């Protein structure tokens, strides 16, 4: 059970880091977009959350940003369940990843794909360990 907990806890920490790094900024980016009519730039390199969806009307785009924020709140809560060693946390953590991936694509976010791949592996290994009978 200790190995299951370790894998689930690492996945949880990765989820919290990613959720803080990409979910929290969605709110001020939404405010900026509504006030200025354009996305803010990230270190003068590229527009934050710019991607295939940034051609939408501002309010529709903000709605998607807020939806992403809510999905990441759910992912953070599910990570807490996984941290506690609950099977539901591991299963829901895997189930939320495809929903998150839709947003990664729509906002052209490359880094979350790396976090997602690690989380899939860790959650899957934790789930597999949960199914193994002690022997």
PDB file of N, CA, C and O in Angstrom, residues 10-83:
ATOM      1  N   UNK A  10       2.713  11.602  -5.538  1.00  0.00           N
ATOM      2  CA  UNK A  10       3.515  12.323  -6.538  1.00  0.00           C
ATOM      3  C   UNK A  10       2.589  12.903  -7.612  1.00  0.00           C
ATOM      4  O   UNK A  10       2.737  14.055  -8.022  1.00  0.00           O
ATOM      5  N   UNK A  11       1.617  12.105  -8.055  1.00  0.00           N
ATOM      6  CA  UNK A  11       0.642  12.601  -9.035  1.00  0.00           C
ATOM      7  C   UNK A  11      -0.129  13.785  -8.470  1.00  0.00           C
ATOM      8  O   UNK A  11      -0.392  14.762  -9.182  1.00  0.00           O
ATOM      9  N   UNK A  12      -0.480  13.718  -7.202  1.00  0.00           N
ATOM     10  CA  UNK A  12      -1.211  14.817  -6.566  1.00  0.00           C
ATOM     11  C   UNK A  12      -0.375  16.093  -6.545  1.00  0.00           C
ATOM     12  O   UNK A  12      -0.868  17.177  -6.884  1.00  0.00           O
ATOM     13  N   UNK A  13       0.880  15.972  -6.177  1.00  0.00           N
ATOM     14  CA  UNK A  13       1.761  17.153  -6.136  1.00  0.00           C
ATOM     15  C   UNK A  13       1.917  17.742  -7.539  1.00  0.00           C
ATOM     16  O   UNK A  13       1.839  18.969  -7.712  1.00  0.00           O
ATOM     17  N   UNK A  14       2.112  16.904  -8.535  1.00  0.00           N
ATOM     18  CA  UNK A  14       2.205  17.397  -9.914  1.00  0.00           C
ATOM     19  C   UNK A  14       0.921  18.114 -10.325  1.00  0.00           C
ATOM     20  O   UNK A  14       0.964  19.160 -10.986  1.00  0.00           O
ATOM     21  N   UNK A  15      -0.205  17.569  -9.920  1.00  0.00           N
ATOM     22  CA  UNK A  15      -1.497  18.193 -10.235  1.00  0.00           C
ATOM     23  C   UNK A  15      -1.604  19.562  -9.584  1.00  0.00           C
ATOM     24  O   UNK A  15      -2.033  20.530 -10.224  1.00  0.00           O
ATOM     25  N   UNK A  16      -1.216  19.659  -8.328  1.00  0.00           N
ATOM     26  CA  UNK A  16      -1.315  20.948  -7.627  1.00  0.00           C
ATOM     27  C   UNK A  16      -0.396  21.995  -8.243  1.00  0.00           C
ATOM     28  O   UNK A  16      -0.780  23.162  -8.373  1.00  0.00           O
ATOM     29  N   UNK A  17       0.804  21.595  -8.625  1.00  0.00           N
ATOM     30  CA  UNK A  17       1.739  22.528  -9.259  1.00  0.00           C
ATOM     31  C   UNK A  17       1.161  23.031 -10.578  1.00  0.00           C
ATOM     32  O   UNK A  17       1.135  24.235 -10.858  1.00  0.00           O
ATOM     33  N   UNK A  18       0.686  22.104 -11.378  1.00  0.00           N
ATOM     34  CA  UNK A  18       0.112  22.455 -12.676  1.00  0.00           C
ATOM     35  C   UNK A  18      -1.152  23.304 -12.516  1.00  0.00           C
ATOM     36  O   UNK A  18      -1.337  24.306 -13.212  1.00  0.00           O
ATOM     37  N   UNK A  19      -2.017  22.930 -11.569  1.00  0.00           N
ATOM     38  CA  UNK A  19      -3.258  23.681 -11.356  1.00  0.00           C
ATOM     39  C   UNK A  19      -2.962  25.107 -10.895  1.00  0.00           C
ATOM     40  O   UNK A  19      -3.607  26.059 -11.342  1.00  0.00           O
ATOM     41  N   UNK A  20      -1.980  25.259 -10.041  1.00  0.00           N
ATOM     42  CA  UNK A  20      -1.607  26.605  -9.584  1.00  0.00           C
ATOM     43  C   UNK A  20      -0.987  27.406 -10.726  1.00  0.00           C
ATOM     44  O   UNK A  20      -1.295  28.587 -10.906  1.00  0.00           O
ATOM     45  N   UNK A  21      -0.145  26.770 -11.511  1.00  0.00           N
ATOM     46  CA  UNK A  21       0.563  27.468 -12.573  1.00  0.00           C
ATOM     47  C   UNK A  21      -0.297  27.853 -13.764  1.00  0.00           C
ATOM     48  O   UNK A  21      -0.033  28.851 -14.431  1.00  0.00           O
ATOM     49  N   UNK A  22      -1.338  27.072 -14.035  1.00  0.00           N
ATOM     50  CA  UNK A  22      -2.157  27.335 -15.212  1.00  0.00           C
ATOM     51  C   UNK A  22      -3.601  27.691 -14.884  1.00  0.00           C
ATOM     52  O   UNK A  22      -4.267  28.338 -15.692  1.00  0.00           O
ATOM     53  N   UNK A  23      -4.084  27.288 -13.724  1.00  0.00           N
ATOM     54  CA  UNK A  23      -5.463  27.611 -13.355  1.00  0.00           C
ATOM     55  C   UNK A  23      -5.602  28.985 -12.741  1.00  0.00           C
ATOM     56  O   UNK A  23      -6.467  29.777 -13.137  1.00  0.00           O
ATOM     57  N   UNK A  24      -4.745  29.290 -11.786  1.00  0.00           N
ATOM     58  CA  UNK A  24      -4.824  30.585 -11.095  1.00  0.00           C
ATOM     59  C   UNK A  24      -4.690  31.758 -12.075  1.00  0.00           C
ATOM     60  O   UNK A  24      -5.473  32.709 -12.004  1.00  0.00           O
ATOM     61  N   UNK A  25      -3.748  31.724 -13.027  1.00  0.00           N
ATOM     62  CA  UNK A  25      -3.633  32.860 -13.951  1.00  0.00           C
ATOM     63  C   UNK A  25      -4.849  33.047 -14.870  1.00  0.00           C
ATOM     64  O   UNK A  25      -5.024  34.115 -15.453  1.00  0.00           O
ATOM     65  N   UNK A  26      -5.683  32.037 -15.006  1.00  0.00           N
ATOM     66  CA  UNK A  26      -6.852  32.163 -15.885  1.00  0.00           C
ATOM     67  C   UNK A  26      -7.772  33.301 -15.442  1.00  0.00           C
ATOM     68  O   UNK A  26      -8.382  33.967 -16.285  1.00  0.00           O
ATOM     69  N   UNK A  27      -7.848  33.541 -14.142  1.00  0.00           N
ATOM     70  CA  UNK A  27      -8.738  34.600 -13.641  1.00  0.00           C
ATOM     71  C   UNK A  27      -8.207  35.988 -14.003  1.00  0.00           C
ATOM     72  O   UNK A  27      -8.927  36.771 -14.644  1.00  0.00           O
ATOM     73  N   UNK A  28      -6.959  36.345 -13.660  1.00  0.00           N
ATOM     74  CA  UNK A  28      -6.486  37.677 -14.056  1.00  0.00           C
ATOM     75  C   UNK A  28      -6.380  37.850 -15.578  1.00  0.00           C
ATOM     76  O   UNK A  28      -6.575  38.952 -16.085  1.00  0.00           O
ATOM     77  N   UNK A  29      -6.095  36.781 -16.307  1.00  0.00           N
ATOM     78  CA  UNK A  29      -6.062  36.872 -17.765  1.00  0.00           C
ATOM     79  C   UNK A  29      -7.461  37.195 -18.286  1.00  0.00           C
ATOM     80  O   UNK A  29      -7.614  38.015 -19.209  1.00  0.00           O
ATOM     81  N   UNK A  30      -8.484  36.593 -17.692  1.00  0.00           N
ATOM     82  CA  UNK A  30      -9.865  36.895 -18.079  1.00  0.00           C
ATOM     83  C   UNK A  30     -10.196  38.367 -17.849  1.00  0.00           C
ATOM     84  O   UNK A  30     -10.779  39.026 -18.715  1.00  0.00           O
ATOM     85  N   UNK A  31      -9.818  38.864 -16.692  1.00  0.00           N
ATOM     86  CA  UNK A  31     -10.067  40.272 -16.364  1.00  0.00           C
ATOM     87  C   UNK A  31      -9.331  41.172 -17.357  1.00  0.00           C
ATOM     88  O   UNK A  31      -9.906  42.130 -17.898  1.00  0.00           O
ATOM     89  N   UNK A  32      -8.082  40.871 -17.629  1.00  0.00           N
ATOM     90  CA  UNK A  32      -7.287  41.669 -18.563  1.00  0.00           C
ATOM     91  C   UNK A  32      -7.931  41.688 -19.954  1.00  0.00           C
ATOM     92  O   UNK A  32      -8.049  42.737 -20.588  1.00  0.00           O
ATOM     93  N   UNK A  33      -8.352  40.520 -20.411  1.00  0.00           N
ATOM     94  CA  UNK A  33      -8.969  40.413 -21.733  1.00  0.00           C
ATOM     95  C   UNK A  33     -10.235  41.270 -21.812  1.00  0.00           C
ATOM     96  O   UNK A  33     -10.447  41.991 -22.795  1.00  0.00           O
ATOM     97  N   UNK A  34     -11.066  41.211 -20.785  1.00  0.00           N
ATOM     98  CA  UNK A  34     -12.297  41.999 -20.786  1.00  0.00           C
ATOM     99  C   UNK A  34     -12.016  43.497 -20.718  1.00  0.00           C
ATOM    100  O   UNK A  34     -12.755  44.298 -21.294  1.00  0.00           O
ATOM    101  N   UNK A  35     -10.959  43.896 -20.033  1.00  0.00           N
ATOM    102  CA  UNK A  35     -10.630  45.317 -19.902  1.00  0.00           C
ATOM    103  C   UNK A  35      -9.909  45.876 -21.128  1.00  0.00           C
ATOM    104  O   UNK A  35     -10.109  47.028 -21.493  1.00  0.00           O
ATOM    105  N   UNK A  36      -9.053  45.070 -21.753  1.00  0.00           N
ATOM    106  CA  UNK A  36      -8.193  45.572 -22.829  1.00  0.00           C
ATOM    107  C   UNK A  36      -8.538  45.037 -24.219  1.00  0.00           C
ATOM    108  O   UNK A  36      -7.982  45.518 -25.219  1.00  0.00           O
ATOM    109  N   UNK A  37      -9.385  44.023 -24.283  1.00  0.00           N
ATOM    110  CA  UNK A  37      -9.770  43.482 -25.584  1.00  0.00           C
ATOM    111  C   UNK A  37      -8.706  42.627 -26.257  1.00  0.00           C
ATOM    112  O   UNK A  37      -8.812  42.309 -27.438  1.00  0.00           O
ATOM    113  N   UNK A  38      -7.678  42.261 -25.502  1.00  0.00           N
ATOM    114  CA  UNK A  38      -6.631  41.381 -26.026  1.00  0.00           C
ATOM    115  C   UNK A  38      -6.019  40.596 -24.875  1.00  0.00           C
ATOM    116  O   UNK A  38      -6.134  40.991 -23.717  1.00  0.00           O
ATOM    117  N   UNK A  39      -5.376  39.496 -25.218  1.00  0.00           N
ATOM    118  CA  UNK A  39      -4.726  38.675 -24.200  1.00  0.00           C
ATOM    119  C   UNK A  39      -3.410  39.322 -23.780  1.00  0.00           C
ATOM    120  O   UNK A  39      -2.706  39.897 -24.619  1.00  0.00           O
ATOM    121  N   UNK A  40      -3.060  39.200 -22.502  1.00  0.00           N
ATOM    122  CA  UNK A  40      -1.754  39.715 -22.076  1.00  0.00           C
ATOM    123  C   UNK A  40      -0.639  38.842 -22.649  1.00  0.00           C
ATOM    124  O   UNK A  40      -0.842  37.668 -22.956  1.00  0.00           O
ATOM    125  N   UNK A  41       0.525  39.439 -22.779  1.00  0.00           N
ATOM    126  CA  UNK A  41       1.686  38.715 -23.298  1.00  0.00           C
ATOM    127  C   UNK A  41       2.455  38.077 -22.136  1.00  0.00           C
ATOM    128  O   UNK A  41       2.537  38.651 -21.057  1.00  0.00           O
ATOM    129  N   UNK A  42       3.000  36.907 -22.390  1.00  0.00           N
ATOM    130  CA  UNK A  42       3.847  36.238 -21.410  1.00  0.00           C
ATOM    131  C   UNK A  42       5.292  36.608 -21.725  1.00  0.00           C
ATOM    132  O   UNK A  42       5.842  36.167 -22.728  1.00  0.00           O
ATOM    133  N   UNK A  43       5.873  37.446 -20.881  1.00  0.00           N
ATOM    134  CA  UNK A  43       7.257  37.897 -21.025  1.00  0.00           C
ATOM    135  C   UNK A  43       7.550  38.409 -22.441  1.00  0.00           C
ATOM    136  O   UNK A  43       8.615  38.160 -23.004  1.00  0.00           O
ATOM    137  N   UNK A  44       6.586  39.071 -23.043  1.00  0.00           N
ATOM    138  CA  UNK A  44       6.701  39.613 -24.412  1.00  0.00           C
ATOM    139  C   UNK A  44       7.039  38.551 -25.460  1.00  0.00           C
ATOM    140  O   UNK A  44       7.586  38.861 -26.520  1.00  0.00           O
ATOM    141  N   UNK A  45       6.698  37.298 -25.153  1.00  0.00           N
ATOM    142  CA  UNK A  45       6.993  36.209 -26.086  1.00  0.00           C
ATOM    143  C   UNK A  45       5.759  35.755 -26.874  1.00  0.00           C
ATOM    144  O   UNK A  45       5.835  35.543 -28.075  1.00  0.00           O
ATOM    145  N   UNK A  46       4.650  35.572 -26.172  1.00  0.00           N
ATOM    146  CA  UNK A  46       3.434  35.076 -26.814  1.00  0.00           C
ATOM    147  C   UNK A  46       2.234  35.431 -25.939  1.00  0.00           C
ATOM    148  O   UNK A  46       2.387  35.658 -24.737  1.00  0.00           O
ATOM    149  N   UNK A  47       1.043  35.466 -26.536  1.00  0.00           N
ATOM    150  CA  UNK A  47      -0.150  35.773 -25.732  1.00  0.00           C
ATOM    151  C   UNK A  47      -0.498  34.604 -24.808  1.00  0.00           C
ATOM    152  O   UNK A  47      -0.456  33.446 -25.223  1.00  0.00           O
ATOM    153  N   UNK A  48      -0.811  34.938 -23.577  1.00  0.00           N
ATOM    154  CA  UNK A  48      -1.180  33.898 -22.611  1.00  0.00           C
ATOM    155  C   UNK A  48      -2.494  33.252 -23.038  1.00  0.00           C
ATOM    156  O   UNK A  48      -3.448  33.942 -23.373  1.00  0.00           O
ATOM    157  N   UNK A  49      -2.520  31.939 -23.019  1.00  0.00           N
ATOM    158  CA  UNK A  49      -3.676  31.139 -23.412  1.00  0.00           C
ATOM    159  C   UNK A  49      -4.064  31.350 -24.875  1.00  0.00           C
ATOM    160  O   UNK A  49      -5.161  31.013 -25.287  1.00  0.00           O
ATOM    161  N   UNK A  50      -3.153  31.918 -25.662  1.00  0.00           N
ATOM    162  CA  UNK A  50      -3.418  32.080 -27.085  1.00  0.00           C
ATOM    163  C   UNK A  50      -3.356  30.721 -27.757  1.00  0.00           C
ATOM    164  O   UNK A  50      -2.507  29.894 -27.436  1.00  0.00           O
ATOM    165  N   UNK A  51      -4.252  30.455 -28.642  1.00  0.00           N
ATOM    166  CA  UNK A  51      -4.306  29.174 -29.335  1.00  0.00           C
ATOM    167  C   UNK A  51      -5.475  29.171 -30.282  1.00  0.00           C
ATOM    168  O   UNK A  51      -6.006  30.238 -30.622  1.00  0.00           O
ATOM    169  N   UNK A  52      -5.916  28.020 -30.694  1.00  0.00           N
ATOM    170  CA  UNK A  52      -7.030  27.949 -31.641  1.00  0.00           C
ATOM    171  C   UNK A  52      -8.298  28.664 -31.171  1.00  0.00           C
ATOM    172  O   UNK A  52      -9.061  29.148 -31.990  1.00  0.00           O
ATOM    173  N   UNK A  53      -8.487  28.736 -29.859  1.00  0.00           N
ATOM    174  CA  UNK A  53      -9.722  29.353 -29.358  1.00  0.00           C
ATOM    175  C   UNK A  53      -9.645  30.868 -29.256  1.00  0.00           C
ATOM    176  O   UNK A  53     -10.646  31.521 -29.021  1.00  0.00           O
ATOM    177  N   UNK A  54      -8.485  31.471 -29.413  1.00  0.00           N
ATOM    178  CA  UNK A  54      -8.401  32.915 -29.178  1.00  0.00           C
ATOM    179  C   UNK A  54      -9.026  33.755 -30.289  1.00  0.00           C
ATOM    180  O   UNK A  54      -9.017  34.978 -30.219  1.00  0.00           O
ATOM    181  N   UNK A  55      -9.592  33.121 -31.296  1.00  0.00           N
ATOM    182  CA  UNK A  55     -10.329  33.857 -32.321  1.00  0.00           C
ATOM    183  C   UNK A  55     -11.786  34.089 -31.917  1.00  0.00           C
ATOM    184  O   UNK A  55     -12.509  34.802 -32.597  1.00  0.00           O
ATOM    185  N   UNK A  56     -12.184  33.496 -30.799  1.00  0.00           N
ATOM    186  CA  UNK A  56     -13.559  33.641 -30.311  1.00  0.00           C
ATOM    187  C   UNK A  56     -13.811  35.053 -29.793  1.00  0.00           C
ATOM    188  O   UNK A  56     -12.883  35.776 -29.467  1.00  0.00           O
ATOM    189  N   UNK A  57     -15.073  35.347 -29.673  1.00  0.00           N
ATOM    190  CA  UNK A  57     -15.491  36.602 -29.038  1.00  0.00           C
ATOM    191  C   UNK A  57     -14.992  36.583 -27.590  1.00  0.00           C
ATOM    192  O   UNK A  57     -14.899  35.527 -26.969  1.00  0.00           O
ATOM    193  N   UNK A  58     -14.628  37.753 -27.068  1.00  0.00           N
ATOM    194  CA  UNK A  58     -13.976  37.841 -25.758  1.00  0.00           C
ATOM    195  C   UNK A  58     -14.767  37.153 -24.651  1.00  0.00           C
ATOM    196  O   UNK A  58     -14.199  36.422 -23.840  1.00  0.00           O
ATOM    197  N   UNK A  59     -16.060  37.377 -24.575  1.00  0.00           N
ATOM    198  CA  UNK A  59     -16.858  36.782 -23.486  1.00  0.00           C
ATOM    199  C   UNK A  59     -16.903  35.252 -23.582  1.00  0.00           C
ATOM    200  O   UNK A  59     -16.860  34.570 -22.571  1.00  0.00           O
ATOM    201  N   UNK A  60     -16.965  34.733 -24.786  1.00  0.00           N
ATOM    202  CA  UNK A  60     -16.945  33.276 -24.963  1.00  0.00           C
ATOM    203  C   UNK A  60     -15.587  32.715 -24.529  1.00  0.00           C
ATOM    204  O   UNK A  60     -15.525  31.673 -23.865  1.00  0.00           O
ATOM    205  N   UNK A  61     -14.520  33.422 -24.884  1.00  0.00           N
ATOM    206  CA  UNK A  61     -13.182  32.993 -24.504  1.00  0.00           C
ATOM    207  C   UNK A  61     -13.016  33.030 -22.983  1.00  0.00           C
ATOM    208  O   UNK A  61     -12.458  32.100 -22.387  1.00  0.00           O
ATOM    209  N   UNK A  62     -13.519  34.080 -22.353  1.00  0.00           N
ATOM    210  CA  UNK A  62     -13.452  34.188 -20.888  1.00  0.00           C
ATOM    211  C   UNK A  62     -14.247  33.057 -20.249  1.00  0.00           C
ATOM    212  O   UNK A  62     -13.816  32.470 -19.246  1.00  0.00           O
ATOM    213  N   UNK A  63     -15.371  32.712 -20.828  1.00  0.00           N
ATOM    214  CA  UNK A  63     -16.164  31.592 -20.306  1.00  0.00           C
ATOM    215  C   UNK A  63     -15.344  30.303 -20.333  1.00  0.00           C
ATOM    216  O   UNK A  63     -15.369  29.525 -19.375  1.00  0.00           O
ATOM    217  N   UNK A  64     -14.594  30.094 -21.407  1.00  0.00           N
ATOM    218  CA  UNK A  64     -13.733  28.908 -21.487  1.00  0.00           C
ATOM    219  C   UNK A  64     -12.595  28.966 -20.471  1.00  0.00           C
ATOM    220  O   UNK A  64     -12.250  27.943 -19.867  1.00  0.00           O
ATOM    221  N   UNK A  65     -12.024  30.153 -20.280  1.00  0.00           N
ATOM    222  CA  UNK A  65     -10.965  30.286 -19.268  1.00  0.00           C
ATOM    223  C   UNK A  65     -11.501  29.963 -17.869  1.00  0.00           C
ATOM    224  O   UNK A  65     -10.834  29.265 -17.095  1.00  0.00           O
ATOM    225  N   UNK A  66     -12.678  30.456 -17.557  1.00  0.00           N
ATOM    226  CA  UNK A  66     -13.266  30.191 -16.242  1.00  0.00           C
ATOM    227  C   UNK A  66     -13.632  28.705 -16.118  1.00  0.00           C
ATOM    228  O   UNK A  66     -13.457  28.101 -15.051  1.00  0.00           O
ATOM    229  N   UNK A  67     -14.117  28.114 -17.192  1.00  0.00           N
ATOM    230  CA  UNK A  67     -14.407  26.673 -17.172  1.00  0.00           C
ATOM    231  C   UNK A  67     -13.121  25.880 -16.911  1.00  0.00           C
ATOM    232  O   UNK A  67     -13.129  24.912 -16.140  1.00  0.00           O
ATOM    233  N   UNK A  68     -12.027  26.299 -17.527  1.00  0.00           N
ATOM    234  CA  UNK A  68     -10.727  25.654 -17.295  1.00  0.00           C
ATOM    235  C   UNK A  68     -10.325  25.791 -15.833  1.00  0.00           C
ATOM    236  O   UNK A  68      -9.870  24.819 -15.207  1.00  0.00           O
ATOM    237  N   UNK A  69     -10.518  26.971 -15.278  1.00  0.00           N
ATOM    238  CA  UNK A  69     -10.224  27.207 -13.859  1.00  0.00           C
ATOM    239  C   UNK A  69     -11.039  26.245 -12.977  1.00  0.00           C
ATOM    240  O   UNK A  69     -10.493  25.641 -12.049  1.00  0.00           O
ATOM    241  N   UNK A  70     -12.302  26.083 -13.286  1.00  0.00           N
ATOM    242  CA  UNK A  70     -13.166  25.188 -12.497  1.00  0.00           C
ATOM    243  C   UNK A  70     -12.712  23.735 -12.643  1.00  0.00           C
ATOM    244  O   UNK A  70     -12.669  22.984 -11.659  1.00  0.00           O
ATOM    245  N   UNK A  71     -12.353  23.335 -13.854  1.00  0.00           N
ATOM    246  CA  UNK A  71     -11.855  21.974 -14.067  1.00  0.00           C
ATOM    247  C   UNK A  71     -10.575  21.750 -13.256  1.00  0.00           C
ATOM    248  O   UNK A  71     -10.397  20.692 -12.639  1.00  0.00           O
ATOM    249  N   UNK A  72      -9.719  22.760 -13.196  1.00  0.00           N
ATOM    250  CA  UNK A  72      -8.485  22.610 -12.424  1.00  0.00           C
ATOM    251  C   UNK A  72      -8.748  22.621 -10.921  1.00  0.00           C
ATOM    252  O   UNK A  72      -8.029  21.956 -10.169  1.00  0.00           O
ATOM    253  N   UNK A  73      -9.769  23.337 -10.490  1.00  0.00           N
ATOM    254  CA  UNK A  73     -10.174  23.226  -9.072  1.00  0.00           C
ATOM    255  C   UNK A  73     -10.614  21.794  -8.772  1.00  0.00           C
ATOM    256  O   UNK A  73     -10.251  21.231  -7.738  1.00  0.00           O
ATOM    257  N   UNK A  74     -11.388  21.218  -9.684  1.00  0.00           N
ATOM    258  CA  UNK A  74     -11.822  19.824  -9.511  1.00  0.00           C
ATOM    259  C   UNK A  74     -10.626  18.879  -9.512  1.00  0.00           C
ATOM    260  O   UNK A  74     -10.553  17.958  -8.688  1.00  0.00           O
ATOM    261  N   UNK A  75      -9.675  19.101 -10.414  1.00  0.00           N
ATOM    262  CA  UNK A  75      -8.475  18.255 -10.469  1.00  0.00           C
ATOM    263  C   UNK A  75      -7.677  18.362  -9.174  1.00  0.00           C
ATOM    264  O   UNK A  75      -7.144  17.360  -8.682  1.00  0.00           O
ATOM    265  N   UNK A  76      -7.596  19.576  -8.615  1.00  0.00           N
ATOM    266  CA  UNK A  76      -6.870  19.763  -7.350  1.00  0.00           C
ATOM    267  C   UNK A  76      -7.573  19.039  -6.205  1.00  0.00           C
ATOM    268  O   UNK A  76      -6.922  18.429  -5.350  1.00  0.00           O
ATOM    269  N   UNK A  77      -8.899  19.083  -6.190  1.00  0.00           N
ATOM    270  CA  UNK A  77      -9.663  18.385  -5.149  1.00  0.00           C
ATOM    271  C   UNK A  77      -9.494  16.865  -5.301  1.00  0.00           C
ATOM    272  O   UNK A  77      -9.282  16.153  -4.315  1.00  0.00           O
ATOM    273  N   UNK A  78      -9.556  16.381  -6.537  1.00  0.00           N
ATOM    274  CA  UNK A  78      -9.368  14.950  -6.805  1.00  0.00           C
ATOM    275  C   UNK A  78      -7.961  14.526  -6.395  1.00  0.00           C
ATOM    276  O   UNK A  78      -7.762  13.439  -5.850  1.00  0.00           O
ATOM    277  N   UNK A  79      -6.982  15.389  -6.630  1.00  0.00           N
ATOM    278  CA  UNK A  79      -5.610  15.090  -6.210  1.00  0.00           C
ATOM    279  C   UNK A  79      -5.523  14.948  -4.693  1.00  0.00           C
ATOM    280  O   UNK A  79      -4.777  14.120  -4.180  1.00  0.00           O
ATOM    281  N   UNK A  80      -6.296  15.746  -3.976  1.00  0.00           N
ATOM    282  CA  UNK A  80      -6.335  15.629  -2.514  1.00  0.00           C
ATOM    283  C   UNK A  80      -6.889  14.267  -2.112  1.00  0.00           C
ATOM    284  O   UNK A  80      -6.379  13.627  -1.184  1.00  0.00           O
ATOM    285  N   UNK A  81      -7.910  13.799  -2.831  1.00  0.00           N
ATOM    286  CA  UNK A  81      -8.454  12.463  -2.551  1.00  0.00           C
ATOM    287  C   UNK A  81      -7.405  11.383  -2.828  1.00  0.00           C
ATOM    288  O   UNK A  81      -7.271  10.429  -2.061  1.00  0.00           O
ATOM    289  N   UNK A  82      -6.676  11.554  -3.929  1.00  0.00           N
ATOM    290  CA  UNK A  82      -5.609  10.595  -4.255  1.00  0.00           C
ATOM    291  C   UNK A  82      -4.509  10.650  -3.200  1.00  0.00           C
ATOM    292  O   UNK A  82      -3.971   9.615  -2.801  1.00  0.00           O
ATOM    293  N   UNK A  83      -4.176  11.849  -2.740  1.00  0.00           N
ATOM    294  CA  UNK A  83      -3.161  12.020  -1.688  1.00  0.00           C
ATOM    295  C   UNK A  83      -3.538  11.210  -0.454  1.00  0.00           C
ATOM    296  O   UNK A  83      -2.679  10.617   0.200  1.00  0.00           O
TER     297      UNK A  83
END
